[in-house]
Short mmCIF file of C-alpha atoms and ligand atoms in Angstrom, two decimals:
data_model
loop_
_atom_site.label_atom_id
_atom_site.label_comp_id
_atom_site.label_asym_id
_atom_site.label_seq_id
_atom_site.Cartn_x
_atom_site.Cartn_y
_atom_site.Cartn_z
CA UNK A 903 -63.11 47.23 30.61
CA UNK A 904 -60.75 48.42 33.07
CA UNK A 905 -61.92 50.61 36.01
CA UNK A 906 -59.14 52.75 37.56
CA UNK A 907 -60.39 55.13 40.00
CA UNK A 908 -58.17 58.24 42.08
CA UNK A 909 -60.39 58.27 44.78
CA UNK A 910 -62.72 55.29 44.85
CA UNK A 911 -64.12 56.28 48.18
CA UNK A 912 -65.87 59.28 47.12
CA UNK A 913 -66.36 58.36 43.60
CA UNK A 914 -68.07 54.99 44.12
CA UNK A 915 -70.04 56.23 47.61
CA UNK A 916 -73.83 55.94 47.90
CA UNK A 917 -75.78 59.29 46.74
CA UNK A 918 -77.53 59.25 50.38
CA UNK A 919 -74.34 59.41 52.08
CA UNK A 920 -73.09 62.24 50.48
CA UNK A 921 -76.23 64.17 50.94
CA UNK A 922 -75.24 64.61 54.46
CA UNK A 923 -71.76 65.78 53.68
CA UNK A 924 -73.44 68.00 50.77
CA UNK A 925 -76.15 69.72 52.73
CA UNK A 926 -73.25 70.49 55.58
CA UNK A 927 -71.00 71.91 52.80
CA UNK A 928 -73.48 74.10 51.19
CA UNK A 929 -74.19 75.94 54.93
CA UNK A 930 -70.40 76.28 55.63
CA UNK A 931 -70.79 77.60 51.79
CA UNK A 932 -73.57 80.33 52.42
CA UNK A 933 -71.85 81.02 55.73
CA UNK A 934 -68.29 81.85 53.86
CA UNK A 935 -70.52 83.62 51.04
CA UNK A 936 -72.70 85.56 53.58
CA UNK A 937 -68.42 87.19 54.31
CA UNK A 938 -68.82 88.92 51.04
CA UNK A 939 -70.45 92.24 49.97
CA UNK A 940 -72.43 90.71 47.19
CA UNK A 941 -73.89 88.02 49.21
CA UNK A 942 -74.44 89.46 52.00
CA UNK A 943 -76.42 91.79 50.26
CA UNK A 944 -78.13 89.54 47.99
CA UNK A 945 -78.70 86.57 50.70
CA UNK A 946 -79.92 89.09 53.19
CA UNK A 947 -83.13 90.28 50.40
CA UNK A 948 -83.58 86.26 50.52
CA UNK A 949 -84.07 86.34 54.51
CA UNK A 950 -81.12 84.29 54.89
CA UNK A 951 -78.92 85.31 57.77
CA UNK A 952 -76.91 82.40 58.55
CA UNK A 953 -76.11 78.96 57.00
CA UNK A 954 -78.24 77.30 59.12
CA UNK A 955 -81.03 78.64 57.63
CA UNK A 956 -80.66 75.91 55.44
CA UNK A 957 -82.72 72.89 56.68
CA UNK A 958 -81.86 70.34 53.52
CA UNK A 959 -80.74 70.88 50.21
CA UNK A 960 -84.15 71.54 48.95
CA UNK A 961 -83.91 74.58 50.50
CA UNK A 962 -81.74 75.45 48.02
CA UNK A 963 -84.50 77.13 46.13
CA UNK A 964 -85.00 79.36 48.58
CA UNK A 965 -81.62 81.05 47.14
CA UNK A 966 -81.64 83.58 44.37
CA UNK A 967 -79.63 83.05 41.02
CA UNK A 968 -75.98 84.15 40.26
CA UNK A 969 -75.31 85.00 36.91
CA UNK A 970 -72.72 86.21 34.47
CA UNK A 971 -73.73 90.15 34.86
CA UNK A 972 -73.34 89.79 39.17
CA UNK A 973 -70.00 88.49 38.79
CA UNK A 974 -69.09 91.78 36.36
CA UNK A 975 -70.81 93.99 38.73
CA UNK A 976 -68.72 92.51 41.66
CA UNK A 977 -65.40 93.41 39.71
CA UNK A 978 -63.07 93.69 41.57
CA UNK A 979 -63.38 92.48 44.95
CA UNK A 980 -67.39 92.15 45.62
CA UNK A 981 -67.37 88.18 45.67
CA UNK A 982 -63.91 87.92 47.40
CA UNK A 983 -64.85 85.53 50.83
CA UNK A 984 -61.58 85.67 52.35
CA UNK A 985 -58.28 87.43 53.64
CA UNK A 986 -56.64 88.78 49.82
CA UNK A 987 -53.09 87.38 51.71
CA UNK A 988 -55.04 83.98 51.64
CA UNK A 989 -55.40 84.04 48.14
CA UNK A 990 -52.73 82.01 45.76
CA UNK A 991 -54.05 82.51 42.48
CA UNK A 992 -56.68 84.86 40.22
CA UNK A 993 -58.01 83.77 36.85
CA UNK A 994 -59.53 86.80 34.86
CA UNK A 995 -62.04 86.04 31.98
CA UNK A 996 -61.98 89.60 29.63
CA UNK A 997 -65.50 88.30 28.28
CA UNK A 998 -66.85 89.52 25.13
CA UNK A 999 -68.10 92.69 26.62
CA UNK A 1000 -64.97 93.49 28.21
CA UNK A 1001 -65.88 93.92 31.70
CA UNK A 1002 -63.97 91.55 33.64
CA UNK A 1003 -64.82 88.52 35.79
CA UNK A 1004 -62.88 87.19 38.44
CA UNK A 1005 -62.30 83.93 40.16
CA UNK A 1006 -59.74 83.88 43.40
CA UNK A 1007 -58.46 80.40 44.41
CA UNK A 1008 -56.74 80.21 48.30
CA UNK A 1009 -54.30 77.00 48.49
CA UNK A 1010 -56.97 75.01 49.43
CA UNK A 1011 -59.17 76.04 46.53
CA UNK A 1012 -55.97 75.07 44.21
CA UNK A 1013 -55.70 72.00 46.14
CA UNK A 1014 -59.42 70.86 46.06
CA UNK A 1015 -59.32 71.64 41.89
CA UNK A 1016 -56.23 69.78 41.08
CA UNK A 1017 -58.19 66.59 43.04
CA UNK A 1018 -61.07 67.37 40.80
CA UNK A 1019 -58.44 67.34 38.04
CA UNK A 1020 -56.90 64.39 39.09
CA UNK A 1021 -59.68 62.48 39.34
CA UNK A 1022 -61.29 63.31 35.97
CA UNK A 1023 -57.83 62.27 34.14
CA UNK A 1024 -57.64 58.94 36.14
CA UNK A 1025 -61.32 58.33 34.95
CA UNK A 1026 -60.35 58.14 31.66
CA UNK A 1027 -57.28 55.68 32.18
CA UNK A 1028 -54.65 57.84 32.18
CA UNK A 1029 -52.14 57.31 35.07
CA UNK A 1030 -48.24 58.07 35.88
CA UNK A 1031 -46.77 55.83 32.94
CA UNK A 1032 -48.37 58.89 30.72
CA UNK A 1033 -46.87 61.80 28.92
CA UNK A 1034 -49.28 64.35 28.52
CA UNK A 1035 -49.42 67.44 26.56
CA UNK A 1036 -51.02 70.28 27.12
CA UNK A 1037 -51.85 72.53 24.72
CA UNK A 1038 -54.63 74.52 26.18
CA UNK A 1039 -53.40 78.18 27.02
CA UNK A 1040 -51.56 78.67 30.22
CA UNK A 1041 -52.49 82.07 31.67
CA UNK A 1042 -55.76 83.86 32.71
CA UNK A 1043 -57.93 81.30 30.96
CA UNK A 1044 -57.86 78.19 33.03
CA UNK A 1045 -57.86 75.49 30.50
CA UNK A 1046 -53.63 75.14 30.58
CA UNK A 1047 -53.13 75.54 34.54
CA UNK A 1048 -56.19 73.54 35.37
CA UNK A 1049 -55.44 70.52 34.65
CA UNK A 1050 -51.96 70.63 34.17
CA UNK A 1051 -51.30 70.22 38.24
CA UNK A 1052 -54.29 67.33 38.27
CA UNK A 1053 -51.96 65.32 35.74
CA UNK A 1054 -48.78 66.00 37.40
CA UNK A 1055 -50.65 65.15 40.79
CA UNK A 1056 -50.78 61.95 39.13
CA UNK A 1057 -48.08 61.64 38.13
CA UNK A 1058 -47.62 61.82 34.35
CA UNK A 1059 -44.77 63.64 32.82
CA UNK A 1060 -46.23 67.17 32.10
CA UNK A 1061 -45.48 68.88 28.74
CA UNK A 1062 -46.59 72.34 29.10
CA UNK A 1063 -46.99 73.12 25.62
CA UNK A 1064 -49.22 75.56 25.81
CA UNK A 1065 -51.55 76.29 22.58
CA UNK A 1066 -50.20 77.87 19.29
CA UNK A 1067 -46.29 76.97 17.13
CA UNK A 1068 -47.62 74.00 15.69
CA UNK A 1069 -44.61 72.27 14.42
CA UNK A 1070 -42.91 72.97 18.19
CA UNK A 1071 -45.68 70.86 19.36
CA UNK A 1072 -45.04 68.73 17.04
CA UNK A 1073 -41.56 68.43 17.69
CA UNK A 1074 -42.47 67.89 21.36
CA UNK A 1075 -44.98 65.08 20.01
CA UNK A 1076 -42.68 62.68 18.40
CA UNK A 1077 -39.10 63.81 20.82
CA UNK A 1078 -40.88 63.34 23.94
CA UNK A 1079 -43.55 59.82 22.65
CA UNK A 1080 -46.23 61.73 23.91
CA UNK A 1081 -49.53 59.31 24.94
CA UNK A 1082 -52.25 61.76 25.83
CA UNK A 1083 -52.93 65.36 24.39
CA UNK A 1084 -55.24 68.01 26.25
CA UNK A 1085 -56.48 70.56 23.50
CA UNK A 1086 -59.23 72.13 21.57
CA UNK A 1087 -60.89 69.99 19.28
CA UNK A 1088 -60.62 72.29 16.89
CA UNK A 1089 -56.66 72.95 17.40
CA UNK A 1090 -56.48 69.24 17.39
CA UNK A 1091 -57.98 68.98 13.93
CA UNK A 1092 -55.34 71.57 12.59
CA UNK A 1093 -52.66 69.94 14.69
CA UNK A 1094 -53.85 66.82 12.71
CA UNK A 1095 -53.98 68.40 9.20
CA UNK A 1096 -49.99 69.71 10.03
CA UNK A 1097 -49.01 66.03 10.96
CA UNK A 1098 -50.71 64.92 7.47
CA UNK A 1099 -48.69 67.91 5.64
CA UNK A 1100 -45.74 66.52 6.86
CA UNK A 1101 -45.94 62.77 6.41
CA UNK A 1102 -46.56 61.82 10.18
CA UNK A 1103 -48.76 59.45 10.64
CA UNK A 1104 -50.56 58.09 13.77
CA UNK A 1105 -48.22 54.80 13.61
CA UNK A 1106 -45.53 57.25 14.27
CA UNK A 1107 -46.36 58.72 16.96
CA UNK A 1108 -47.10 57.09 20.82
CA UNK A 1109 -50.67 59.02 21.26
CA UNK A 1110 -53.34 56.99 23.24
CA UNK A 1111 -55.64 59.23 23.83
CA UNK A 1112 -56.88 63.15 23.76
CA UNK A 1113 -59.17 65.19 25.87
CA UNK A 1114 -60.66 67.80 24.30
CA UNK A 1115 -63.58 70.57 25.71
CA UNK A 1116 -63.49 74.08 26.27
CA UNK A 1117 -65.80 74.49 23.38
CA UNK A 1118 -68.80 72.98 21.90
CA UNK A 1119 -68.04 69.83 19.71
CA UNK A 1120 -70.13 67.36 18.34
CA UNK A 1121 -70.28 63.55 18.76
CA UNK A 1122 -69.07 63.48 14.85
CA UNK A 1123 -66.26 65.32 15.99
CA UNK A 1124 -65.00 63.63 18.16
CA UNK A 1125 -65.23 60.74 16.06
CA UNK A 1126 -63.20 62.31 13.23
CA UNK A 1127 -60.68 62.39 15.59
CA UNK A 1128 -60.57 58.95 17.20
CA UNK A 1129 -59.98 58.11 13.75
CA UNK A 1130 -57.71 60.51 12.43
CA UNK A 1131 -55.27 59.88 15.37
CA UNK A 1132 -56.03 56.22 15.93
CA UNK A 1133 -56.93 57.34 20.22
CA UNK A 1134 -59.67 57.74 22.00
CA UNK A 1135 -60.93 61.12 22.97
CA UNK A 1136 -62.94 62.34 25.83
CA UNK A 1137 -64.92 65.12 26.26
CA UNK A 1138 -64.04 67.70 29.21
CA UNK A 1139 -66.24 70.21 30.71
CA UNK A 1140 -65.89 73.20 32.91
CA UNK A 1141 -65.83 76.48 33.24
CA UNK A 1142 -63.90 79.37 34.78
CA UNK A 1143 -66.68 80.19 37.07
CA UNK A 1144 -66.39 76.84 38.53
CA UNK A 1145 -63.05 76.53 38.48
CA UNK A 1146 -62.35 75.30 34.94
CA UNK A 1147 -61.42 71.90 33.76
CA UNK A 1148 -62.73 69.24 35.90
CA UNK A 1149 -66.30 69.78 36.44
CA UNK A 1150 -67.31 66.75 34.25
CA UNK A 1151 -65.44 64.55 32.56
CA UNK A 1152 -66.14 61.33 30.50
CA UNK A 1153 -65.30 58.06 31.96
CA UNK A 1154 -63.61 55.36 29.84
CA UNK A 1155 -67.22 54.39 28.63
CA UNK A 1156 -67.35 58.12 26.93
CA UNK A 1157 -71.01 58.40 27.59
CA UNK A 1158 -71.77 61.67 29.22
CA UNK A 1159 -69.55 63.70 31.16
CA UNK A 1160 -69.47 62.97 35.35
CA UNK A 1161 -70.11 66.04 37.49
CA UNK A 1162 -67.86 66.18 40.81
CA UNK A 1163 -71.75 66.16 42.77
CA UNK A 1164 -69.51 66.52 46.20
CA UNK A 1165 -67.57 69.75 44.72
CA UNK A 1166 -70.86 70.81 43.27
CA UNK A 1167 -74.75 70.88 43.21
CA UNK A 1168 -75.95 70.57 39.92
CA UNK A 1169 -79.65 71.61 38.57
CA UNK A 1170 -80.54 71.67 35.58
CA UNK A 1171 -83.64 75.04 35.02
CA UNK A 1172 -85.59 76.28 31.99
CA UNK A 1173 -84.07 79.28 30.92
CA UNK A 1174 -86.88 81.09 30.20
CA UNK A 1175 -88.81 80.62 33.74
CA UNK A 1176 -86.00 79.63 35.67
CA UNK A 1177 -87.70 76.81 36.95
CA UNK A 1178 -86.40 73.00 37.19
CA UNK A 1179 -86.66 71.06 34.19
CA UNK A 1180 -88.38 67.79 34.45
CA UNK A 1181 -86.03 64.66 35.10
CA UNK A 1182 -84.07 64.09 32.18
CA UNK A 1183 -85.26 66.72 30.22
CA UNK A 1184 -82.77 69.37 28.88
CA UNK A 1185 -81.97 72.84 29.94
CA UNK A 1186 -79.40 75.32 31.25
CA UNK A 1187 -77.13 74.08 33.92
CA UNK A 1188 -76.44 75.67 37.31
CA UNK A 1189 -74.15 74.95 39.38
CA UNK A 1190 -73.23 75.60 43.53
CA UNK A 1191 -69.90 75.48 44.82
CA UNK A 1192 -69.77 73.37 47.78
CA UNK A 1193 -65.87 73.60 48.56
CA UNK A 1194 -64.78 76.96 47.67
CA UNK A 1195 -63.34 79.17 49.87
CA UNK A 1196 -61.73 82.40 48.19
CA UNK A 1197 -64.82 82.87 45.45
CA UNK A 1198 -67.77 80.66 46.88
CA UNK A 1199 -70.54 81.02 44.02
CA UNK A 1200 -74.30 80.38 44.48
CA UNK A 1201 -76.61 78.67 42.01
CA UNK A 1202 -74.67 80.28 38.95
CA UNK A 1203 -76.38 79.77 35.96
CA UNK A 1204 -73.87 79.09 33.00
CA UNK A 1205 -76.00 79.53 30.28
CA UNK A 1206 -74.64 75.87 28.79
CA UNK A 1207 -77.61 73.72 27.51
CA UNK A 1208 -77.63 69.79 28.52
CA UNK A 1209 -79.26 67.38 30.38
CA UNK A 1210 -78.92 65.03 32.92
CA UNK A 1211 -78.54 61.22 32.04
CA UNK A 1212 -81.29 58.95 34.59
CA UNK A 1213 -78.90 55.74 34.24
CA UNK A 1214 -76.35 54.75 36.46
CA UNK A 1215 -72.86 54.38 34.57
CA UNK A 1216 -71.33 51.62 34.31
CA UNK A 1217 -68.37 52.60 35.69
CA UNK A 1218 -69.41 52.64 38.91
CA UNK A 1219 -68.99 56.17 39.90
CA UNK A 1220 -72.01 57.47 41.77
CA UNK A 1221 -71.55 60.94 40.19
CA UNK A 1222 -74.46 61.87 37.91
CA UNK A 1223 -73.75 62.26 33.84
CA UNK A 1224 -74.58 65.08 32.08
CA UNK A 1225 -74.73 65.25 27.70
CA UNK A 1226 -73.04 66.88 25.50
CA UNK A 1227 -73.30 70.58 25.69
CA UNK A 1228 -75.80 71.39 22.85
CA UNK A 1229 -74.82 74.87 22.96
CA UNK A 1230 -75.04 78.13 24.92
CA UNK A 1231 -78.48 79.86 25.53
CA UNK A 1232 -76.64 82.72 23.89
CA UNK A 1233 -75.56 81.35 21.18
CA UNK A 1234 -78.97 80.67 19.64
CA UNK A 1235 -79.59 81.55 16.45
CA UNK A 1236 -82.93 82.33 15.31
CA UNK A 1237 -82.84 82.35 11.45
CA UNK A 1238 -85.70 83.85 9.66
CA UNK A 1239 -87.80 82.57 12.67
CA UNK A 1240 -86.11 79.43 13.28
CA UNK A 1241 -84.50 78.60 16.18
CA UNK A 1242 -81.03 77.19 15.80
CA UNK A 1243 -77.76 76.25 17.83
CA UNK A 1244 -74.61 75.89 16.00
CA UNK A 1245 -74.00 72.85 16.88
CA UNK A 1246 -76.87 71.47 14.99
CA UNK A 1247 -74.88 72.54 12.46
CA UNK A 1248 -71.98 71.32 12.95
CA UNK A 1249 -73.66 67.60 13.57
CA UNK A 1250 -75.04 68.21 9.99
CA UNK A 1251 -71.55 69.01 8.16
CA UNK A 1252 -69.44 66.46 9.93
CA UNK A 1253 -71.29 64.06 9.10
CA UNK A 1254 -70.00 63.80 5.85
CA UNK A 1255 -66.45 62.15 5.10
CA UNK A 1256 -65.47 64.94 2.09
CA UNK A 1257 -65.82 67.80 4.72
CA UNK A 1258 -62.44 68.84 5.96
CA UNK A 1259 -61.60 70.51 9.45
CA UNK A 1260 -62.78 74.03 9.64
CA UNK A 1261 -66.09 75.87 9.18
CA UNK A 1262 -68.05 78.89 9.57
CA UNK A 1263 -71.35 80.15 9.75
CA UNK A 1264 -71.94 83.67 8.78
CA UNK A 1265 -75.67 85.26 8.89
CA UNK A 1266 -76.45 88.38 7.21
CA UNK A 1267 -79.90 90.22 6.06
CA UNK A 1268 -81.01 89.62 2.56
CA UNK A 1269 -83.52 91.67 1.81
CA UNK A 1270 -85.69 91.64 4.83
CA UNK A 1271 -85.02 87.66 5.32
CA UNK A 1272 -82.02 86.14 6.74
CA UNK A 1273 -79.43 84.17 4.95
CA UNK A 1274 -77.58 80.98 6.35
CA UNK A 1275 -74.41 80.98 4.82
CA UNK A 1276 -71.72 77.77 5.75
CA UNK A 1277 -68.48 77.49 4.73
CA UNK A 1278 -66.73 74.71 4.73
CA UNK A 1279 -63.17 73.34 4.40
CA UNK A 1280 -63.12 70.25 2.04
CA UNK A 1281 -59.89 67.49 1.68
CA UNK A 1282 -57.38 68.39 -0.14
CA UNK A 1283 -57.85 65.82 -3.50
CA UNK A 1284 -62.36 66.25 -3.22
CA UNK A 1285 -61.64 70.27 -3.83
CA UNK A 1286 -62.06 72.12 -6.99
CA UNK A 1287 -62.20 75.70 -8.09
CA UNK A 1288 -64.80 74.63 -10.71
CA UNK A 1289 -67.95 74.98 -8.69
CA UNK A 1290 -69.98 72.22 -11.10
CA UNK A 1291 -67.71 69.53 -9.51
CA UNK A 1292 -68.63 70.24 -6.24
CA UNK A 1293 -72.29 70.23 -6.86
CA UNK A 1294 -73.09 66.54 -5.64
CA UNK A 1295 -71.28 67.84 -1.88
CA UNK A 1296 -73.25 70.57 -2.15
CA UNK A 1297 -76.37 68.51 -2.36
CA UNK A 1298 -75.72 66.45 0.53
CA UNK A 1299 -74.33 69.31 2.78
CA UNK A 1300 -77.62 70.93 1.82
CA UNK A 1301 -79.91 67.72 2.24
CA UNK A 1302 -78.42 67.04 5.57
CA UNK A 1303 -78.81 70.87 6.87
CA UNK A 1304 -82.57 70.71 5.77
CA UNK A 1305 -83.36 68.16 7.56
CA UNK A 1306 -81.78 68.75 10.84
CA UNK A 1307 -82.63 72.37 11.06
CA UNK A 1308 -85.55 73.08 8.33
CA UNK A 1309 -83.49 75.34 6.54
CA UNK A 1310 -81.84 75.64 3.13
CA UNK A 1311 -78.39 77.44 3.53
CA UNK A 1312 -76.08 79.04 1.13
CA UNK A 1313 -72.82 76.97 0.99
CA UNK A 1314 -69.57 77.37 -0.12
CA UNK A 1315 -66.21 75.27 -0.34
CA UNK A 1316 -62.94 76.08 0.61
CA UNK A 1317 -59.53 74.29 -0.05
CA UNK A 1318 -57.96 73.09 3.28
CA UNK A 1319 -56.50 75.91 5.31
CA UNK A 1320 -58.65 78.59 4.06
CA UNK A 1321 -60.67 79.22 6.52
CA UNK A 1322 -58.41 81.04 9.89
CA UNK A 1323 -57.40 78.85 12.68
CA UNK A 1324 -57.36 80.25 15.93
CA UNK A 1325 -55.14 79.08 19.25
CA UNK A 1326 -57.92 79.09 21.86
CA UNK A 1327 -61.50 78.55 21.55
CA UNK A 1328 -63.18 79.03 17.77
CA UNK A 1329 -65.11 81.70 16.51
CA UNK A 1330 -67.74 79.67 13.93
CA UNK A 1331 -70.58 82.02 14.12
CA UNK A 1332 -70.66 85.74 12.40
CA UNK A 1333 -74.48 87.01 12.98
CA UNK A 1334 -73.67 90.25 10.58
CA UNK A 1335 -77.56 91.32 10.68
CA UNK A 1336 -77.27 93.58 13.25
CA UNK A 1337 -74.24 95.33 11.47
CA UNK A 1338 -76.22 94.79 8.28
CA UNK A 1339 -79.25 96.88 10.00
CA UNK A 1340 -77.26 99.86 11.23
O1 DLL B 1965 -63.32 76.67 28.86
C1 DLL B 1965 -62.70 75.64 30.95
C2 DLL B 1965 -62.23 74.43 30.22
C3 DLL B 1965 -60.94 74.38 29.74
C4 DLL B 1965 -63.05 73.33 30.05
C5 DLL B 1965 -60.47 73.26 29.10
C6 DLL B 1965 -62.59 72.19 29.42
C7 DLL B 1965 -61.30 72.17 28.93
P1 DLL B 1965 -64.19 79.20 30.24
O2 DLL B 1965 -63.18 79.84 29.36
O3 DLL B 1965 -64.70 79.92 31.39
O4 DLL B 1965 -63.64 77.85 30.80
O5 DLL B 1965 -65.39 78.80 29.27
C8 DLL B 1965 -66.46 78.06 29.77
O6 DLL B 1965 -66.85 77.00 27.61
O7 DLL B 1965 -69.53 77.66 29.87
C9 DLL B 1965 -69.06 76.30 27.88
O8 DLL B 1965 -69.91 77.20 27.19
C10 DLL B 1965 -67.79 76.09 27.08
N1 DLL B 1965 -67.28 74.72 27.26
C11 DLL B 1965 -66.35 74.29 28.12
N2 DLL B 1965 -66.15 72.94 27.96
C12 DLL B 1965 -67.01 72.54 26.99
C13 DLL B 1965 -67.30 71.28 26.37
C14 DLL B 1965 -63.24 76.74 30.06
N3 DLL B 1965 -66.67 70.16 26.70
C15 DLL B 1965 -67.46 77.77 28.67
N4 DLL B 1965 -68.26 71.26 25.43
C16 DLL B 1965 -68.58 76.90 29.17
C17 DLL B 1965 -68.91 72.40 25.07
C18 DLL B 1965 -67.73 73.67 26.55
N5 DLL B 1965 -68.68 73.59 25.61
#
């Protein structure tokens, strides 16, 4: 296999060497973060004054959590480390609560991301001969702008597509011979399921390869796609907190994702006691900025479930893997005392062949237990409005459900295109039961 590296330097060096870089980037870190209101505050209750306080990156632990709720309550300019002239760019996330988080980025922030960017892209393959699209949204979500400068650093030809008017992108697809797509997996399978409507086929089209994140896939996903498309697909990690795109990316052996470990310290906690989880062993990631300037950001813990892989890749980058995100410590599900993540679900449905692109899981009360419902899309030809033909799917759906998550749930079939698509990320879960309740 080909190796192609953007910065071989930093992505091949020796984990002891950068510890010295790391440990002098997280004090010039505290000391920028120490500049704003929130940290001053909250860094100051920790009996850190001053960078230096820092002896080695153990010390680390000496510094309290950031989460989700400290950004909100830092709206507008509580986490803001430098001059607002010297900032170039905001990203806003609304959230689903509604109050606002925000992320400023000074032209070296931009600078440092789009390296990130450009590095994560190269890892893959990708380089200047490419044509990339991107249909992530441009705007305050970070997905579009992120790494739409890494690939132009590069020095592909950019489409910026955006997400959404299908058959424009489309158009753009076959006019322009695009080779690599940036998207949603989930757009991508309803990107795939217009080509089909249409007649296009893969050997019509110049694609190479896709990378896909933004929202939890499984491995089966992603293999319904290398196949639907005839590319290969990587998964992309990030988050706006962090930046966005370009946290962790798969290399061309598409076995974990690599975190940028001189851009960031990673640890990986138990949710519930906050403590480190042992080697290996999966949990909620948090993460440290270590170049930041504008929004420096502490040990913020994103709530995203994985785990670190022990191996050394053979790629040869130094920078640690992480898995798969199995899901969100939010987005847990506990069904009539069961514990579940959606994508346990997912694993189970796409599994099988028959099972088109789109699902849902709704939960409501029944009685004083709590149903399971999934609904699934089927392919066109395997549908019927008779529900006695589809009792054999249903058995498997069913059989493979049991076994991965010990429960038996209701399950009904839709005709492709039923179910709504949505632009950005999906909605798959409806938990009705507290609606149900009130
Ligand atoms: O989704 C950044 C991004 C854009 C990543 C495009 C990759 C590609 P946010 O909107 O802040 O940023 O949402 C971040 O999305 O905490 C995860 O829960 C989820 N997420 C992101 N990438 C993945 C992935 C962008 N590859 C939140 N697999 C994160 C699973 C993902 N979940």
């Amino acid at each position: 296999m080909e190796i192609h590296y953007w910065n071989r330097k930093v992505e091949t060096a020796d984990p002891s060497e950068r510890a010295q870089s790391r440990l002098a980037d997280l004090r010039a870190t505290i000391d920028r973060a120490l500049g704003t209101d929130f940290y001053a505050r909250r860094l100051g209750e920790a009996g850190i004054s001053s960078g230096d306080d820092i002896k080695s990156l153990d010390d680390l632990k000496r510094i309290p959590y950031t989460t989700k709720d400290d950004l909100r309550s830092a709206y507008p300019y509580g986490l803001l480390a430098v001059e607002l002239d010297d900032v170039v760019r905001v990203h806003v996330s609304s959230g689903t609560t509604g109050v606002p988080t925000v992320i400023y980025h000074s032209a070296e922030d931009i600078d440092n991301w789009t390296e990130l960017a450009a590095r994560s892209v190269t890892a893959t393959g990708a380089d200047r001969r490419d044509v990339f699209q991107n249909m992530m949204t441009y705007g305050l979500f970070t997905g579009g702008l992120g790494l739409h400068y890494g690939a132009e650093r590069v020095g592909m030809m950019v489409i910026p597509s955006s997400s959404g008017n299908t058959q424009r992108q489309i158009k753009l697809l076959r006019d322009f011979r695009t080779t690599v797509l940036h998207a949603t997996p989930s757009y991508l399978l309803h990107l795939h399921a217009r080509l089909a409507e249409g007649g296009v086929t893969p050997k019509d089209l110049a694609l190479t390869k896709a990378f896909v994140g933004a929202e939890p896939h499984s491995e089966n996903t992603r293999l319904k796609l290398e196949a639907m498309f005839e590319i290969d697909v990587y998964n992309s990690y990030g988050l706006s907190e962090m930046n966005g795109p370009g946290v962790a990316f798969e290399c061309v052996y598409k076995n974990g994702m690599h975190v940028w470990e001189d851009a960031y310290i990673m640890e990986v906690i138990d949710e519930k006691t906050g403590r480190p989880v042992a080697e290996g062993e999966e949990g909620e990631l948090v993460f440290t900025t270590l170049k930041r300037r504008a929004t420096p950001l502490l040990r913020y813990r994103t709530r995203d479930l994985s785990f670190v892989y022990d191996s050394p890749c053979r790629c040869g980058r130094t920078h640690r893997r992480i898995g798969r995100i199995k899901g969100r410590t939010d987005d847990m599900l506990i069904i009539n005392g069961v514990n579940i993540y959606p994508s346990q679900i997912e694993e189970a449905i796409m599994q099988l062949p028959e099972i088109g692109n789109n699902y849902q899981i709704v939960v409501e009360k029944s009685g004083a237990l709590d149903r399971l419902t999934v609904k699934a899309e089927v392919h066109a030809g395997i549908f019927s409005d008779d529900a006695r033909d589809m009792n054999a799917l249903r058995r498997k759906v069913i059989e493979n459900l049991r076994s991965s998550i010990v429960i038996t749930p209701v399950v009904e079939f839709h005709e492709a295109g039923f179910l709504p698509v949505q632009e950005g990320k999906a909605q798959r879960v409806f938990d009705m039961r507290e609606e149900d309740t009130a």
